[in-house]
Short mmCIF file of N, CA and C and ligand atoms in Angstrom, two decimals:
data_model
loop_
_atom_site.label_atom_id
_atom_site.label_comp_id
_atom_site.label_asym_id
_atom_site.label_seq_id
_atom_site.Cartn_x
_atom_site.Cartn_y
_atom_site.Cartn_z
N MET A 1387 9.47 43.52 31.91
CA MET A 1387 10.76 43.32 32.58
C MET A 1387 10.95 44.38 33.66
N LEU A 1388 11.45 43.96 34.78
CA LEU A 1388 11.66 44.90 35.89
C LEU A 1388 12.86 45.80 35.60
N PRO A 1389 12.78 47.05 36.04
CA PRO A 1389 13.94 47.94 35.91
C PRO A 1389 15.09 47.46 36.80
N HIS A 1390 16.30 47.90 36.47
CA HIS A 1390 17.47 47.53 37.28
C HIS A 1390 17.62 48.51 38.44
N VAL A 1391 17.68 47.98 39.64
CA VAL A 1391 17.95 48.81 40.80
C VAL A 1391 19.07 48.15 41.60
N PRO A 1392 20.33 48.51 41.31
CA PRO A 1392 21.44 47.94 42.08
C PRO A 1392 21.53 48.56 43.47
N ARG A 1393 21.76 47.72 44.46
CA ARG A 1393 21.90 48.17 45.85
C ARG A 1393 23.19 47.58 46.42
N ALA A 1394 23.79 48.29 47.37
CA ALA A 1394 25.05 47.83 47.94
C ALA A 1394 24.80 46.73 48.98
N ILE A 1395 25.63 45.71 48.95
CA ILE A 1395 25.57 44.63 49.94
C ILE A 1395 26.18 45.15 51.25
N VAL A 1396 25.44 45.03 52.34
CA VAL A 1396 25.99 45.47 53.63
C VAL A 1396 26.40 44.29 54.50
N ALA A 1397 25.82 43.12 54.27
CA ALA A 1397 26.19 41.94 55.05
C ALA A 1397 25.78 40.68 54.31
N LEU A 1398 26.51 39.60 54.54
CA LEU A 1398 26.17 38.29 53.98
C LEU A 1398 26.14 37.29 55.13
N THR A 1399 24.99 36.62 55.26
CA THR A 1399 24.91 35.60 56.32
C THR A 1399 24.34 34.32 55.73
N ARG A 1400 24.72 33.17 56.30
CA ARG A 1400 24.16 31.91 55.83
C ARG A 1400 22.71 31.80 56.24
N ASP A 1401 21.91 31.22 55.33
CA ASP A 1401 20.53 30.91 55.69
C ASP A 1401 20.54 29.58 56.43
N ALA A 1402 20.27 29.61 57.71
CA ALA A 1402 20.37 28.41 58.55
C ALA A 1402 19.42 27.30 58.10
N ASP A 1403 18.33 27.68 57.42
CA ASP A 1403 17.36 26.66 57.01
C ASP A 1403 17.76 25.91 55.76
N GLU A 1404 18.80 26.37 55.09
CA GLU A 1404 19.10 25.81 53.77
C GLU A 1404 20.44 25.07 53.76
N HIS A 1405 20.85 24.48 54.88
CA HIS A 1405 22.06 23.65 54.97
C HIS A 1405 23.31 24.40 54.50
N GLY A 1406 23.32 25.70 54.70
CA GLY A 1406 24.52 26.45 54.39
C GLY A 1406 24.73 26.78 52.94
N GLU A 1407 23.84 26.29 52.07
CA GLU A 1407 24.04 26.52 50.64
C GLU A 1407 23.57 27.91 50.20
N VAL A 1408 22.60 28.43 50.92
CA VAL A 1408 21.96 29.68 50.52
C VAL A 1408 22.42 30.79 51.45
N TRP A 1409 22.72 31.93 50.85
CA TRP A 1409 23.16 33.08 51.62
C TRP A 1409 22.10 34.17 51.58
N ILE A 1410 22.07 34.96 52.62
CA ILE A 1410 21.16 36.09 52.66
C ILE A 1410 22.00 37.36 52.56
N ALA A 1411 21.76 38.11 51.49
CA ALA A 1411 22.46 39.39 51.32
C ALA A 1411 21.56 40.48 51.87
N ALA A 1412 22.05 41.18 52.89
CA ALA A 1412 21.35 42.37 53.38
C ALA A 1412 21.82 43.54 52.52
N LEU A 1413 20.86 44.30 51.97
CA LEU A 1413 21.20 45.39 51.05
C LEU A 1413 20.94 46.74 51.73
N ASP A 1414 21.61 47.77 51.23
CA ASP A 1414 21.51 49.07 51.91
C ASP A 1414 20.13 49.74 51.78
N CYS A 1415 19.26 49.17 50.95
CA CYS A 1415 17.89 49.67 50.84
C CYS A 1415 17.02 49.16 51.99
N GLY A 1416 17.51 48.13 52.72
CA GLY A 1416 16.72 47.53 53.79
C GLY A 1416 16.15 46.17 53.41
N HIS A 1417 16.27 45.82 52.13
CA HIS A 1417 15.79 44.49 51.70
C HIS A 1417 16.85 43.42 51.96
N ARG A 1418 16.38 42.17 52.00
CA ARG A 1418 17.26 41.01 52.08
C ARG A 1418 16.99 40.15 50.87
N ARG A 1419 18.05 39.63 50.31
CA ARG A 1419 17.89 38.83 49.11
C ARG A 1419 18.64 37.52 49.27
N HIS A 1420 18.01 36.40 48.90
CA HIS A 1420 18.67 35.09 48.94
C HIS A 1420 19.54 34.93 47.70
N VAL A 1421 20.76 34.47 47.89
CA VAL A 1421 21.64 34.17 46.75
C VAL A 1421 22.31 32.82 46.97
N ARG A 1422 22.49 32.09 45.91
CA ARG A 1422 23.20 30.81 45.99
C ARG A 1422 24.04 30.62 44.73
N HIS A 1423 25.13 29.88 44.88
CA HIS A 1423 25.98 29.57 43.73
C HIS A 1423 25.58 28.19 43.22
N ARG A 1424 24.79 28.16 42.17
CA ARG A 1424 24.38 26.90 41.57
C ARG A 1424 24.35 27.09 40.06
N PRO A 1425 25.57 27.09 39.46
CA PRO A 1425 25.63 27.32 38.01
C PRO A 1425 24.98 26.15 37.26
N PRO A 1426 24.46 26.35 36.04
CA PRO A 1426 24.50 27.62 35.33
C PRO A 1426 23.32 28.55 35.67
N GLN A 1427 22.30 28.07 36.37
CA GLN A 1427 21.12 28.90 36.61
C GLN A 1427 21.48 30.14 37.43
N SER A 1428 22.36 29.97 38.39
CA SER A 1428 22.62 31.02 39.36
C SER A 1428 24.11 30.99 39.67
N SER A 1429 24.84 31.93 39.09
CA SER A 1429 26.30 31.87 39.19
C SER A 1429 26.84 33.00 40.08
N TYR A 1430 27.17 32.65 41.28
CA TYR A 1430 27.77 33.60 42.22
C TYR A 1430 29.01 32.95 42.85
N PRO A 1431 30.06 32.73 42.05
CA PRO A 1431 31.24 32.01 42.55
C PRO A 1431 31.87 32.68 43.76
N TRP A 1432 31.66 33.98 43.92
CA TRP A 1432 32.24 34.69 45.07
C TRP A 1432 31.60 34.29 46.39
N LEU A 1433 30.51 33.52 46.32
CA LEU A 1433 29.92 33.04 47.58
C LEU A 1433 30.73 31.91 48.21
N THR A 1434 31.63 31.31 47.43
CA THR A 1434 32.23 30.05 47.87
C THR A 1434 33.45 30.19 48.78
N THR A 1435 34.02 31.40 48.87
CA THR A 1435 35.13 31.56 49.83
C THR A 1435 34.88 32.78 50.71
N GLU A 1436 35.42 32.70 51.91
CA GLU A 1436 35.19 33.78 52.86
C GLU A 1436 35.82 35.10 52.37
N ALA A 1437 37.02 34.97 51.78
CA ALA A 1437 37.71 36.17 51.30
C ALA A 1437 36.92 36.85 50.19
N ALA A 1438 36.37 36.03 49.29
CA ALA A 1438 35.62 36.59 48.16
C ALA A 1438 34.32 37.22 48.66
N ARG A 1439 33.71 36.60 49.65
CA ARG A 1439 32.48 37.18 50.21
C ARG A 1439 32.78 38.52 50.87
N ALA A 1440 33.86 38.55 51.65
CA ALA A 1440 34.23 39.79 52.35
C ALA A 1440 34.48 40.91 51.34
N ALA A 1441 35.08 40.56 50.20
CA ALA A 1441 35.40 41.57 49.18
C ALA A 1441 34.14 42.12 48.51
N LYS A 1442 33.04 41.40 48.65
CA LYS A 1442 31.78 41.84 48.01
C LYS A 1442 30.97 42.81 48.87
N ILE A 1443 31.38 43.00 50.12
CA ILE A 1443 30.65 43.96 50.95
C ILE A 1443 30.82 45.35 50.33
N GLY A 1444 29.71 46.01 50.09
CA GLY A 1444 29.74 47.31 49.41
C GLY A 1444 29.51 47.23 47.92
N ALA A 1445 29.60 46.03 47.36
CA ALA A 1445 29.40 45.86 45.90
C ALA A 1445 27.90 45.81 45.60
N PRO A 1446 27.52 46.16 44.36
CA PRO A 1446 26.09 46.19 44.02
C PRO A 1446 25.51 44.82 43.69
N LEU A 1447 24.24 44.66 44.06
CA LEU A 1447 23.47 43.47 43.71
C LEU A 1447 22.08 43.97 43.32
N GLU A 1448 21.49 43.38 42.28
CA GLU A 1448 20.17 43.83 41.84
C GLU A 1448 19.13 43.59 42.93
N CYS A 1449 18.27 44.57 43.15
CA CYS A 1449 17.19 44.40 44.12
C CYS A 1449 15.84 44.45 43.39
N THR A 1450 15.25 43.28 43.22
CA THR A 1450 13.97 43.23 42.50
C THR A 1450 12.83 43.79 43.35
N ARG A 1451 13.00 43.76 44.67
CA ARG A 1451 11.92 44.29 45.53
C ARG A 1451 11.90 45.81 45.48
N CYS A 1452 13.05 46.45 45.36
CA CYS A 1452 13.07 47.90 45.11
C CYS A 1452 12.44 48.20 43.75
N ALA A 1453 12.79 47.39 42.76
CA ALA A 1453 12.25 47.61 41.41
C ALA A 1453 10.74 47.54 41.41
N ALA A 1454 10.16 46.78 42.36
CA ALA A 1454 8.72 46.64 42.46
C ALA A 1454 8.12 47.61 43.49
N SER A 1455 8.92 48.56 43.99
CA SER A 1455 8.46 49.56 44.99
C SER A 1455 7.87 48.90 46.24
N GLU A 1456 8.48 47.80 46.68
CA GLU A 1456 8.00 47.13 47.90
C GLU A 1456 8.76 47.64 49.11
N LEU A 1457 8.03 48.07 50.11
CA LEU A 1457 8.67 48.47 51.37
C LEU A 1457 9.36 47.25 51.98
N PRO A 1458 10.55 47.43 52.58
CA PRO A 1458 11.20 46.30 53.25
C PRO A 1458 10.43 45.87 54.50
N ASP A 1459 10.54 44.60 54.86
CA ASP A 1459 9.96 44.11 56.11
C ASP A 1459 10.55 44.92 57.26
N GLY A 1460 9.71 45.28 58.20
CA GLY A 1460 10.21 45.96 59.39
C GLY A 1460 10.42 47.46 59.22
N ALA A 1461 10.08 48.01 58.05
CA ALA A 1461 10.23 49.46 57.87
C ALA A 1461 9.16 50.17 58.70
N SER A 1462 9.56 51.19 59.44
CA SER A 1462 8.56 51.92 60.22
C SER A 1462 8.78 53.43 60.08
N VAL A 1463 7.70 54.16 60.27
CA VAL A 1463 7.71 55.62 60.10
C VAL A 1463 8.49 56.25 61.24
N TYR A 1464 9.43 57.13 60.93
CA TYR A 1464 10.15 57.85 61.99
C TYR A 1464 9.93 59.35 61.90
N LYS A 1465 9.30 59.81 60.81
CA LYS A 1465 9.09 61.25 60.64
C LYS A 1465 7.99 61.45 59.60
N THR A 1466 7.16 62.45 59.82
CA THR A 1466 6.13 62.78 58.84
C THR A 1466 6.16 64.29 58.61
N THR A 1467 6.02 64.70 57.36
CA THR A 1467 6.02 66.14 57.07
C THR A 1467 4.70 66.76 57.52
N ALA A 1468 4.67 68.09 57.48
CA ALA A 1468 3.40 68.79 57.64
C ALA A 1468 2.52 68.45 56.44
N GLU A 1469 1.25 68.83 56.54
CA GLU A 1469 0.34 68.65 55.42
C GLU A 1469 0.57 69.79 54.42
N PHE A 1470 0.64 69.46 53.14
CA PHE A 1470 0.83 70.47 52.10
C PHE A 1470 -0.39 70.52 51.20
N ASP A 1471 -0.63 71.71 50.64
CA ASP A 1471 -1.66 71.80 49.60
C ASP A 1471 -1.01 72.32 48.32
N GLU A 1472 -1.83 72.62 47.32
CA GLU A 1472 -1.27 73.02 46.02
C GLU A 1472 -0.41 74.28 46.12
N HIS A 1473 -0.66 75.12 47.16
CA HIS A 1473 0.11 76.36 47.30
C HIS A 1473 1.36 76.16 48.16
N THR A 1474 1.27 75.28 49.14
CA THR A 1474 2.38 75.14 50.10
C THR A 1474 3.30 73.97 49.77
N LEU A 1475 2.97 73.18 48.76
CA LEU A 1475 3.84 72.06 48.38
C LEU A 1475 5.25 72.59 48.09
N PRO A 1476 6.26 72.16 48.85
CA PRO A 1476 7.60 72.74 48.69
C PRO A 1476 8.19 72.51 47.29
N ALA A 1477 8.96 73.52 46.85
CA ALA A 1477 9.61 73.43 45.54
C ALA A 1477 10.48 72.18 45.45
N GLY A 1478 11.08 71.82 46.59
CA GLY A 1478 11.96 70.64 46.60
C GLY A 1478 11.25 69.35 46.26
N LEU A 1479 9.95 69.30 46.48
CA LEU A 1479 9.19 68.10 46.13
C LEU A 1479 8.69 68.16 44.69
N ARG A 1480 8.59 69.39 44.15
CA ARG A 1480 8.08 69.57 42.79
C ARG A 1480 9.14 69.29 41.74
N ARG A 1481 10.44 69.39 42.15
CA ARG A 1481 11.47 69.09 41.16
C ARG A 1481 12.09 67.73 41.50
N GLU A 1482 12.89 67.22 40.58
CA GLU A 1482 13.50 65.91 40.79
C GLU A 1482 14.31 65.92 42.08
N HIS A 1483 14.09 64.93 42.91
CA HIS A 1483 14.85 64.81 44.15
C HIS A 1483 14.85 63.36 44.57
N THR A 1484 15.64 63.05 45.58
CA THR A 1484 15.72 61.68 46.08
C THR A 1484 15.70 61.69 47.61
N THR A 1485 15.37 60.55 48.19
CA THR A 1485 15.59 60.39 49.63
C THR A 1485 17.03 59.91 49.81
N ARG A 1486 17.51 59.97 51.04
CA ARG A 1486 18.87 59.52 51.33
C ARG A 1486 18.94 57.99 51.33
N GLY A 1487 20.15 57.47 51.34
CA GLY A 1487 20.34 56.01 51.40
C GLY A 1487 19.61 55.42 52.59
N GLY A 1488 18.89 54.34 52.36
CA GLY A 1488 18.20 53.65 53.45
C GLY A 1488 16.89 54.29 53.88
N VAL A 1489 16.57 55.46 53.30
CA VAL A 1489 15.34 56.17 53.69
C VAL A 1489 14.25 55.96 52.63
N TRP A 1490 13.12 55.48 53.10
CA TRP A 1490 11.96 55.26 52.24
C TRP A 1490 10.96 56.38 52.45
N GLY A 1491 10.21 56.70 51.43
CA GLY A 1491 9.14 57.69 51.55
C GLY A 1491 7.80 57.05 51.22
N ARG A 1492 6.76 57.64 51.79
CA ARG A 1492 5.39 57.24 51.42
C ARG A 1492 4.62 58.53 51.24
N ALA A 1493 4.38 58.91 49.98
CA ALA A 1493 3.66 60.15 49.67
C ALA A 1493 2.17 59.83 49.73
N GLU A 1494 1.50 60.43 50.71
CA GLU A 1494 0.10 60.08 50.99
C GLU A 1494 -0.83 61.20 50.53
N VAL A 1495 -1.78 60.87 49.69
CA VAL A 1495 -2.75 61.87 49.23
C VAL A 1495 -3.94 61.85 50.16
N LEU A 1496 -4.22 63.00 50.78
CA LEU A 1496 -5.31 63.10 51.75
C LEU A 1496 -6.58 63.63 51.10
N ALA A 1497 -6.41 64.47 50.07
CA ALA A 1497 -7.57 65.01 49.34
C ALA A 1497 -7.08 65.44 47.96
N GLY A 1498 -7.97 65.45 47.01
CA GLY A 1498 -7.61 65.91 45.67
C GLY A 1498 -6.75 64.90 44.93
N THR A 1499 -5.93 65.43 44.03
CA THR A 1499 -5.16 64.58 43.11
C THR A 1499 -3.74 65.08 43.01
N MET A 1500 -2.80 64.14 42.87
CA MET A 1500 -1.38 64.45 42.76
C MET A 1500 -0.79 63.55 41.68
N ARG A 1501 0.07 64.15 40.86
CA ARG A 1501 0.80 63.34 39.88
C ARG A 1501 2.12 62.92 40.52
N PHE A 1502 2.46 61.65 40.40
CA PHE A 1502 3.70 61.12 40.95
C PHE A 1502 4.51 60.52 39.81
N VAL A 1503 5.77 61.00 39.67
CA VAL A 1503 6.61 60.57 38.55
C VAL A 1503 7.94 60.04 39.07
N MET A 1504 8.29 58.80 38.71
CA MET A 1504 9.56 58.20 39.08
C MET A 1504 10.11 57.47 37.85
N PRO A 1505 10.92 58.20 37.04
CA PRO A 1505 11.33 57.66 35.74
C PRO A 1505 12.10 56.33 35.84
N ALA A 1506 12.95 56.18 36.85
CA ALA A 1506 13.78 54.97 36.93
C ALA A 1506 12.93 53.71 37.01
N LEU A 1507 11.72 53.82 37.58
CA LEU A 1507 10.85 52.65 37.69
C LEU A 1507 9.68 52.72 36.69
N GLY A 1508 9.74 53.69 35.78
CA GLY A 1508 8.70 53.79 34.76
C GLY A 1508 7.34 54.18 35.32
N ILE A 1509 7.34 54.93 36.43
CA ILE A 1509 6.07 55.29 37.08
C ILE A 1509 5.70 56.73 36.75
N ASP A 1510 4.48 56.94 36.30
CA ASP A 1510 3.93 58.27 36.06
C ASP A 1510 2.43 58.11 36.21
N ARG A 1511 1.92 58.45 37.40
CA ARG A 1511 0.49 58.24 37.60
C ARG A 1511 -0.15 59.29 38.49
N GLU A 1512 -1.46 59.36 38.38
CA GLU A 1512 -2.26 60.28 39.17
C GLU A 1512 -2.77 59.51 40.38
N LEU A 1513 -2.54 60.07 41.57
CA LEU A 1513 -3.01 59.44 42.79
C LEU A 1513 -4.13 60.29 43.37
N THR A 1514 -5.15 59.64 43.88
CA THR A 1514 -6.27 60.37 44.47
C THR A 1514 -6.35 60.07 45.96
N ALA A 1515 -7.28 60.76 46.65
CA ALA A 1515 -7.41 60.66 48.10
C ALA A 1515 -7.42 59.20 48.56
N GLY A 1516 -6.60 58.92 49.57
CA GLY A 1516 -6.53 57.56 50.11
C GLY A 1516 -5.44 56.72 49.46
N GLU A 1517 -4.89 57.19 48.35
CA GLU A 1517 -3.81 56.45 47.68
C GLU A 1517 -2.46 56.99 48.11
N HIS A 1518 -1.42 56.20 47.91
CA HIS A 1518 -0.07 56.67 48.23
C HIS A 1518 0.93 56.09 47.23
N ALA A 1519 2.10 56.72 47.19
CA ALA A 1519 3.20 56.22 46.37
C ALA A 1519 4.33 55.83 47.30
N ILE A 1520 4.92 54.66 47.06
CA ILE A 1520 6.09 54.23 47.83
C ILE A 1520 7.34 54.71 47.09
N ILE A 1521 8.24 55.32 47.84
CA ILE A 1521 9.43 55.94 47.26
C ILE A 1521 10.69 55.23 47.77
N PRO A 1522 11.29 54.36 46.95
CA PRO A 1522 12.51 53.69 47.38
C PRO A 1522 13.67 54.68 47.52
N PRO A 1523 14.66 54.35 48.36
CA PRO A 1523 15.78 55.27 48.60
C PRO A 1523 16.54 55.63 47.32
N GLU A 1524 16.97 56.87 47.24
CA GLU A 1524 17.93 57.34 46.25
C GLU A 1524 17.46 57.24 44.80
N LEU A 1525 16.14 57.15 44.57
CA LEU A 1525 15.63 57.15 43.20
C LEU A 1525 14.94 58.48 42.93
N GLU A 1526 15.34 59.12 41.83
CA GLU A 1526 14.78 60.44 41.51
C GLU A 1526 13.28 60.36 41.25
N HIS A 1527 12.58 61.37 41.76
CA HIS A 1527 11.13 61.44 41.56
C HIS A 1527 10.68 62.88 41.80
N HIS A 1528 9.47 63.18 41.38
CA HIS A 1528 8.88 64.46 41.73
C HIS A 1528 7.36 64.33 41.75
N VAL A 1529 6.71 65.32 42.36
CA VAL A 1529 5.25 65.31 42.40
C VAL A 1529 4.73 66.64 41.83
N GLU A 1530 3.50 66.58 41.33
CA GLU A 1530 2.82 67.78 40.84
C GLU A 1530 1.46 67.85 41.53
N ALA A 1531 1.15 69.05 42.04
CA ALA A 1531 -0.12 69.23 42.74
C ALA A 1531 -1.22 69.59 41.74
N ARG A 1532 -2.37 68.98 41.91
CA ARG A 1532 -3.57 69.41 41.18
C ARG A 1532 -4.40 70.25 42.15
N PRO A 1533 -5.26 71.12 41.62
CA PRO A 1533 -6.08 71.96 42.51
C PRO A 1533 -6.84 71.09 43.52
N GLY A 1534 -6.82 71.53 44.79
CA GLY A 1534 -7.55 70.79 45.83
C GLY A 1534 -6.72 69.74 46.54
N LEU A 1535 -5.44 69.63 46.15
CA LEU A 1535 -4.59 68.60 46.76
C LEU A 1535 -4.30 68.90 48.24
N ARG A 1536 -4.34 67.86 49.04
CA ARG A 1536 -3.72 67.88 50.36
C ARG A 1536 -2.92 66.60 50.47
N MET A 1537 -1.65 66.73 50.84
CA MET A 1537 -0.80 65.53 50.91
C MET A 1537 0.25 65.71 51.99
N ARG A 1538 0.89 64.60 52.36
CA ARG A 1538 2.02 64.65 53.27
C ARG A 1538 2.93 63.48 52.91
N VAL A 1539 4.14 63.53 53.45
CA VAL A 1539 5.10 62.46 53.19
C VAL A 1539 5.54 61.86 54.52
N ALA A 1540 5.43 60.55 54.63
CA ALA A 1540 5.97 59.83 55.79
C ALA A 1540 7.32 59.24 55.38
N PHE A 1541 8.30 59.30 56.29
CA PHE A 1541 9.62 58.72 56.03
C PHE A 1541 9.79 57.47 56.89
N LEU A 1542 10.30 56.41 56.28
CA LEU A 1542 10.42 55.13 56.96
C LEU A 1542 11.85 54.60 56.81
N ARG A 1543 12.25 53.79 57.76
CA ARG A 1543 13.51 53.07 57.63
C ARG A 1543 13.43 51.79 58.46
N VAL A 1544 14.33 50.89 58.16
CA VAL A 1544 14.39 49.64 58.91
C VAL A 1544 15.33 49.87 60.08
N ALA A 1545 14.85 49.63 61.30
CA ALA A 1545 15.70 49.81 62.48
C ALA A 1545 16.84 48.79 62.43
N PRO A 1546 18.05 49.20 62.80
CA PRO A 1546 19.16 48.25 62.82
C PRO A 1546 18.87 47.13 63.82
N ASP A 1547 19.42 45.93 63.53
CA ASP A 1547 19.18 44.75 64.40
C ASP A 1547 19.67 45.00 65.82
ZN1 ZN B 2413 15.74 46.88 47.79
#
């Protein structure tokens, strides 16, 4: 079962391909999710009136793509850290920390081995050279350096429309 990752709805638009029945919820993580009111399988009665939809802006909706550590479509790198090794890896990365809302991380292992731990998604694994970990926004995580590690972190976000 996927972990729960609620994200805030930032916009709701009709899916033009689906005769107005299906809505696209843009979430603050950068993902888009299709929602429709078709009870009992899928019950979203608030989709049926404009006032109810407007009231849902800012409300949480589960994001299964965040739960699966999938980068959103259109996410691009806007900043990359310096390269760190086992001695220079900042304390801030070694203890529990998060990225800001809407900011994705990609922890890239260039040499050696790094442990990557993200409890909310049940992730605890060793990454080796050439591997990376995708870090969804606002989820606590930390890394541990093994001898010989060289790594860096790229930060990504989805450019506004
Ligand atoms: Zn998401």
